[in-house]
PDB file of C-alpha atoms in Angstrom:
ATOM      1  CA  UNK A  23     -15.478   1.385   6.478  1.00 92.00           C
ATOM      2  CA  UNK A  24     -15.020   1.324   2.099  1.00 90.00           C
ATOM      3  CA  UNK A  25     -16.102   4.370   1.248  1.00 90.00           C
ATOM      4  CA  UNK A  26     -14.892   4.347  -2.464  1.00 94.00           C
ATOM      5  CA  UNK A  27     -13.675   1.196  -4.932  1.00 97.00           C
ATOM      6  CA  UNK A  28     -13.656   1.634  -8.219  1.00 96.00           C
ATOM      7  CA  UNK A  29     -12.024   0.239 -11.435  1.00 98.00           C
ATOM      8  CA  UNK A  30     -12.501   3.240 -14.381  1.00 98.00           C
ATOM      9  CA  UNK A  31     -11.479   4.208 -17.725  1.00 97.00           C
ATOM     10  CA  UNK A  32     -11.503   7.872 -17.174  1.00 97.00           C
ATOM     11  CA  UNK A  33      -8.748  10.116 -15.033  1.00 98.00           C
ATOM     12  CA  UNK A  34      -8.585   9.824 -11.041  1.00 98.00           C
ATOM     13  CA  UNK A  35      -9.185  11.961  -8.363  1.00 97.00           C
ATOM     14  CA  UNK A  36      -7.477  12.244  -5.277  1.00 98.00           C
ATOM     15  CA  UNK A  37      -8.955  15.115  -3.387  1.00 98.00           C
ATOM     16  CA  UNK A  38     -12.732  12.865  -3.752  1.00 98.00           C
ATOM     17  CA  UNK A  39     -10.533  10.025  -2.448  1.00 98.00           C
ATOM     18  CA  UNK A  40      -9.138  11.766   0.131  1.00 98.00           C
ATOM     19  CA  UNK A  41     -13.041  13.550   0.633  1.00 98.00           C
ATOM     20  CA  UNK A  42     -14.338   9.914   1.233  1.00 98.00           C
ATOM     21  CA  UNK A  43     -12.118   9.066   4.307  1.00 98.00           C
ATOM     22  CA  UNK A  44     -12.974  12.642   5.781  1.00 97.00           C
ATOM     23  CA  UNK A  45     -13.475  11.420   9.535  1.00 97.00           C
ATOM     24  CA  UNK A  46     -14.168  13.841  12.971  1.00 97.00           C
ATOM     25  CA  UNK A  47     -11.906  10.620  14.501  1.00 97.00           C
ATOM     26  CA  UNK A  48      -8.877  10.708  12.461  1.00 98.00           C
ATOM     27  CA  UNK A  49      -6.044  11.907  13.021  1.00 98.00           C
ATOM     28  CA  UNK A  50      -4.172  11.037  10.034  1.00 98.00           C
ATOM     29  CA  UNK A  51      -4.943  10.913   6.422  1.00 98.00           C
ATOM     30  CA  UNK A  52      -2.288   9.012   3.944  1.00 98.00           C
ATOM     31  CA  UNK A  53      -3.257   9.041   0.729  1.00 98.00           C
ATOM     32  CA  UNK A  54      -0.856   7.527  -2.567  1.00 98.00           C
ATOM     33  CA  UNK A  55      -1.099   8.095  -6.274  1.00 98.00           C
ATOM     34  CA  UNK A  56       0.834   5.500  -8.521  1.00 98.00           C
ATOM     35  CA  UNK A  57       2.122   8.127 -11.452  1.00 98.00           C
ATOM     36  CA  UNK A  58       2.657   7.071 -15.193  1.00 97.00           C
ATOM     37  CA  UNK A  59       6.812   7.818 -15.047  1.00 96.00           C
ATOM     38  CA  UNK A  60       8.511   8.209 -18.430  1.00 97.00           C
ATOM     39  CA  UNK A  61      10.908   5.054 -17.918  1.00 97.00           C
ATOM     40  CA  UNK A  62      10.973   1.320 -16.429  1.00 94.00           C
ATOM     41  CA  UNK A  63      14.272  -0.664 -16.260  1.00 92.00           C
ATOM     42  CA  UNK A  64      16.313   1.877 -17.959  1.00 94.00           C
ATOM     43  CA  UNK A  65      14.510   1.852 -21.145  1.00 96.00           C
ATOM     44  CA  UNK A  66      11.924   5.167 -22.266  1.00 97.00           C
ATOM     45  CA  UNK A  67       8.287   4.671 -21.661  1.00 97.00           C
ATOM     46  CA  UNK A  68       5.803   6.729 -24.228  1.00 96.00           C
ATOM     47  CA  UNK A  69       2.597   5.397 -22.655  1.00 95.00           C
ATOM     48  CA  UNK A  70       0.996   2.311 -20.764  1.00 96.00           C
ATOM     49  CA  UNK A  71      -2.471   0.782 -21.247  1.00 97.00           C
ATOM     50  CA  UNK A  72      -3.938  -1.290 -18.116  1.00 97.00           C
ATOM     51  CA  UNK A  73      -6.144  -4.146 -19.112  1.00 96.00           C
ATOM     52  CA  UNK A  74      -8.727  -5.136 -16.015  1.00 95.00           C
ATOM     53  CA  UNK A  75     -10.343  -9.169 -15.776  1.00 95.00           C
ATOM     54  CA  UNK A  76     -13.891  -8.401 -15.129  1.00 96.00           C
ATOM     55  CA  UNK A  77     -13.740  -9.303 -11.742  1.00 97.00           C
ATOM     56  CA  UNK A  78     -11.341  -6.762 -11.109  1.00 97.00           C
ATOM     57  CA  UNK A  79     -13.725  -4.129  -9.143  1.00 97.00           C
ATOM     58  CA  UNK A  80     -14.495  -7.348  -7.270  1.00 97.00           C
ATOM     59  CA  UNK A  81     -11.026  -7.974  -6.374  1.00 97.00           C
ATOM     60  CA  UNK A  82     -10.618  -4.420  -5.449  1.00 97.00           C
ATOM     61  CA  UNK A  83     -13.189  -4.409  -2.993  1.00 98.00           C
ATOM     62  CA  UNK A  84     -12.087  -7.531  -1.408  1.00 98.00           C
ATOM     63  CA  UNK A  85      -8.899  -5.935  -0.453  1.00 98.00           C
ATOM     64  CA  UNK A  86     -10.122  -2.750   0.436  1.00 98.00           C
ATOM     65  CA  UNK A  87     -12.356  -4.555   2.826  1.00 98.00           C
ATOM     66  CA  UNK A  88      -9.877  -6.833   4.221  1.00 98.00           C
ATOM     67  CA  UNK A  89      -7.715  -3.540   4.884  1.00 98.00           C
ATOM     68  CA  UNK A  90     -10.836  -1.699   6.529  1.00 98.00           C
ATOM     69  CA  UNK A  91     -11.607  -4.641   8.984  1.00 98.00           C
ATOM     70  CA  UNK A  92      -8.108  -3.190  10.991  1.00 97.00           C
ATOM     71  CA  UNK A  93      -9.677  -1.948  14.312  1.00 97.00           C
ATOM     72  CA  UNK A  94      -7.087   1.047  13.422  1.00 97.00           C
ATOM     73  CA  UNK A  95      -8.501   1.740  10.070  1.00 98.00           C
ATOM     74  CA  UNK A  96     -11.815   4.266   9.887  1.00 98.00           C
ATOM     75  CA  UNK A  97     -12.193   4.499   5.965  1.00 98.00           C
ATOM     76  CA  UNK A  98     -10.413   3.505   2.756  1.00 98.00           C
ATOM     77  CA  UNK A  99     -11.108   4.724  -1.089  1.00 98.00           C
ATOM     78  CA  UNK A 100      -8.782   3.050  -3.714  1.00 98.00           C
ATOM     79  CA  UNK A 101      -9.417   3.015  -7.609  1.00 98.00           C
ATOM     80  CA  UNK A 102      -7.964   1.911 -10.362  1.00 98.00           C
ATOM     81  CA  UNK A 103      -7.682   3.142 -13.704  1.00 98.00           C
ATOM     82  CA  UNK A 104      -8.205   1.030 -17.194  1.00 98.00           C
ATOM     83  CA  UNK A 105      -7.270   2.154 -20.822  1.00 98.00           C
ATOM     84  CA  UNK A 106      -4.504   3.996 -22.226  1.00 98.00           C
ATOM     85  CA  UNK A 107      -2.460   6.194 -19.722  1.00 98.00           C
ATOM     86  CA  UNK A 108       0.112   9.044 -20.736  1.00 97.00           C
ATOM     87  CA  UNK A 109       3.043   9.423 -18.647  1.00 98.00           C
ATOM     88  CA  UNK A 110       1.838  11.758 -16.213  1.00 98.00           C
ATOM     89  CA  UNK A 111      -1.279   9.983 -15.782  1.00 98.00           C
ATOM     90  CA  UNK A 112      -2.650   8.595 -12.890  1.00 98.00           C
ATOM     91  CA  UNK A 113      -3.315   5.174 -12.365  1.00 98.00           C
ATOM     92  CA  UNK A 114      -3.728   3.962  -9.066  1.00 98.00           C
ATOM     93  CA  UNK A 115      -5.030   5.995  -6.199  1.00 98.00           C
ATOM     94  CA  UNK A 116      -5.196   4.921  -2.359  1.00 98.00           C
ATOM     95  CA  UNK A 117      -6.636   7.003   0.652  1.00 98.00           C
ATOM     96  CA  UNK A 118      -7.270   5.991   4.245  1.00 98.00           C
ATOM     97  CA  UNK A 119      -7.856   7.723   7.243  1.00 98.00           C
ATOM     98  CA  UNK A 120      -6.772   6.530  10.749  1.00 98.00           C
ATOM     99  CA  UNK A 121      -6.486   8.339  14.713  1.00 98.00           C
ATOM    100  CA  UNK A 122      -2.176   8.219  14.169  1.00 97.00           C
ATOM    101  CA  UNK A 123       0.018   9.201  11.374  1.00 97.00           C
ATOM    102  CA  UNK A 124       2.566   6.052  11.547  1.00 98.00           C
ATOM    103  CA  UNK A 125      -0.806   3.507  10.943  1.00 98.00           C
ATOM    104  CA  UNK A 126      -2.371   5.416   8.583  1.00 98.00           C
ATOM    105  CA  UNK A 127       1.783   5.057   6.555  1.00 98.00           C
ATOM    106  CA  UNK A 128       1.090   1.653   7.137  1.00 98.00           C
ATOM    107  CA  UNK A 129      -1.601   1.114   6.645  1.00 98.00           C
ATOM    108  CA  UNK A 130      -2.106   2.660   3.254  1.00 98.00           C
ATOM    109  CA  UNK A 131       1.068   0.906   1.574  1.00 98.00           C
ATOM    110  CA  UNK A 132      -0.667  -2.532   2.895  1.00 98.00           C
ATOM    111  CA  UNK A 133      -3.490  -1.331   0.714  1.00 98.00           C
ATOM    112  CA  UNK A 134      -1.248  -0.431  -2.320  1.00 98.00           C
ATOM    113  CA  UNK A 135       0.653  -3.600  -1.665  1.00 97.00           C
ATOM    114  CA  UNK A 136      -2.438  -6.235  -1.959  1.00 97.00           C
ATOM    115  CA  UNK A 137      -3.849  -4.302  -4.844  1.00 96.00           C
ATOM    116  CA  UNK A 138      -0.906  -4.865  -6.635  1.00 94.00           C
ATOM    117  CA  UNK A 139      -0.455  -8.064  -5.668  1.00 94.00           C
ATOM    118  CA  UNK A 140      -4.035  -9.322  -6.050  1.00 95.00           C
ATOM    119  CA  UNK A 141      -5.611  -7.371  -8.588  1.00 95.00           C
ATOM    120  CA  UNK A 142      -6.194  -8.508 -12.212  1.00 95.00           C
ATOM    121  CA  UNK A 143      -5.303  -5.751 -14.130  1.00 96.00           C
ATOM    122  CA  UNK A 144      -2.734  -6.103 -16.865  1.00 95.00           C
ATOM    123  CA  UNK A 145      -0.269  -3.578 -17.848  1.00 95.00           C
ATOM    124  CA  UNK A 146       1.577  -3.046 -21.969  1.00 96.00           C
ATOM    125  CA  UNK A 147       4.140  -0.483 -22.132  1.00 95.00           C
ATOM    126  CA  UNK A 148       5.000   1.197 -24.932  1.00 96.00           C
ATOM    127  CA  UNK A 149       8.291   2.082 -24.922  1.00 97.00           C
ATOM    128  CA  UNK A 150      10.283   4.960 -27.183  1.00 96.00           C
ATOM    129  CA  UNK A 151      11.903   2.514 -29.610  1.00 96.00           C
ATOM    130  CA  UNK A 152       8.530   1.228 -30.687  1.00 94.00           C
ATOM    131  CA  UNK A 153       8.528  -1.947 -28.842  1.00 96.00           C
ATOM    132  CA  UNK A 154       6.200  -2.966 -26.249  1.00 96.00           C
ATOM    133  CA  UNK A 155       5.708  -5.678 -23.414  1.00 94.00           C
ATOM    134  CA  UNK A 156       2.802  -6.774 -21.258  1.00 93.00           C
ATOM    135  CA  UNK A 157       3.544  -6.552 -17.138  1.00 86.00           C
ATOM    136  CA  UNK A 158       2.127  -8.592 -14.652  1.00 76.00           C
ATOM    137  CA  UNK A 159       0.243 -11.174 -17.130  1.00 65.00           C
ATOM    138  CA  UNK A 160      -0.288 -15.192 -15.735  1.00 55.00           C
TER     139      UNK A 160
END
């Protein structure tokens, strides 16, 4: 079951993630949080903006959907966050709740992994010389 799947412009929350996979059944609940870090490739990071294709939520759901069809799988919540992001920041979060700790590890980094992979949200760092570059752009 999707319980949660969002794309938003405003700051994440994992406990209402982790809330929306509450099941009597499971066992296990894995939950990720993809973290603004202060540095990529050796070079300082000031701040990131993510840039979402309007189908994005669309996207999002797909995936989280295709994840939540695993007879292991009782609920997923994942969101993504748009705008400008402060290192600290949260920008990705990913819960799901399964009977067994190992599926629900697994499970939830398949999750991350085809969100990342599929989703059409754009990323420009800002980096602490000034410069800047945009990630993950066709």
């Amino acid at each position: 079951m999707v319980t949660l799947v969002d794309v938003v412009d405003e700051a994440l929350d994992l406990a209402a993630h982790e809330a929306a996979v509450a099941d009597p059944r499971a066992g296990a609940v894995v939950s990720f949080q993809g973290v603004v870090r202060d540095h990529d490739h050796g070079r300082g990071v000031t701040l990131l903006e993510y840039e979402g294709h309007p189908t994005a939520a669309t996207i999002l759901r797909e995936v989280a959907e295709e994840i939540a069809a695993d007879p292991a799988v009782y609920a997923v919540a994942v969101s993504h966050r748009v705008g400008t992001l402060k290192i600290g920041d949260v920008a990705l979060v990913a819960s799901v709740s399964t009977a067994h700790r190992a599926a629900a590890f697994e499970v939830c980094a398949r999750l991350v992994d085809e969100a990342k992979a599929r989703l059409p949200i754009w990323k420009r760092q800002v980096f602490l010389d000034g410069t800047e570059e945009w990630v993950n752009c066709p």
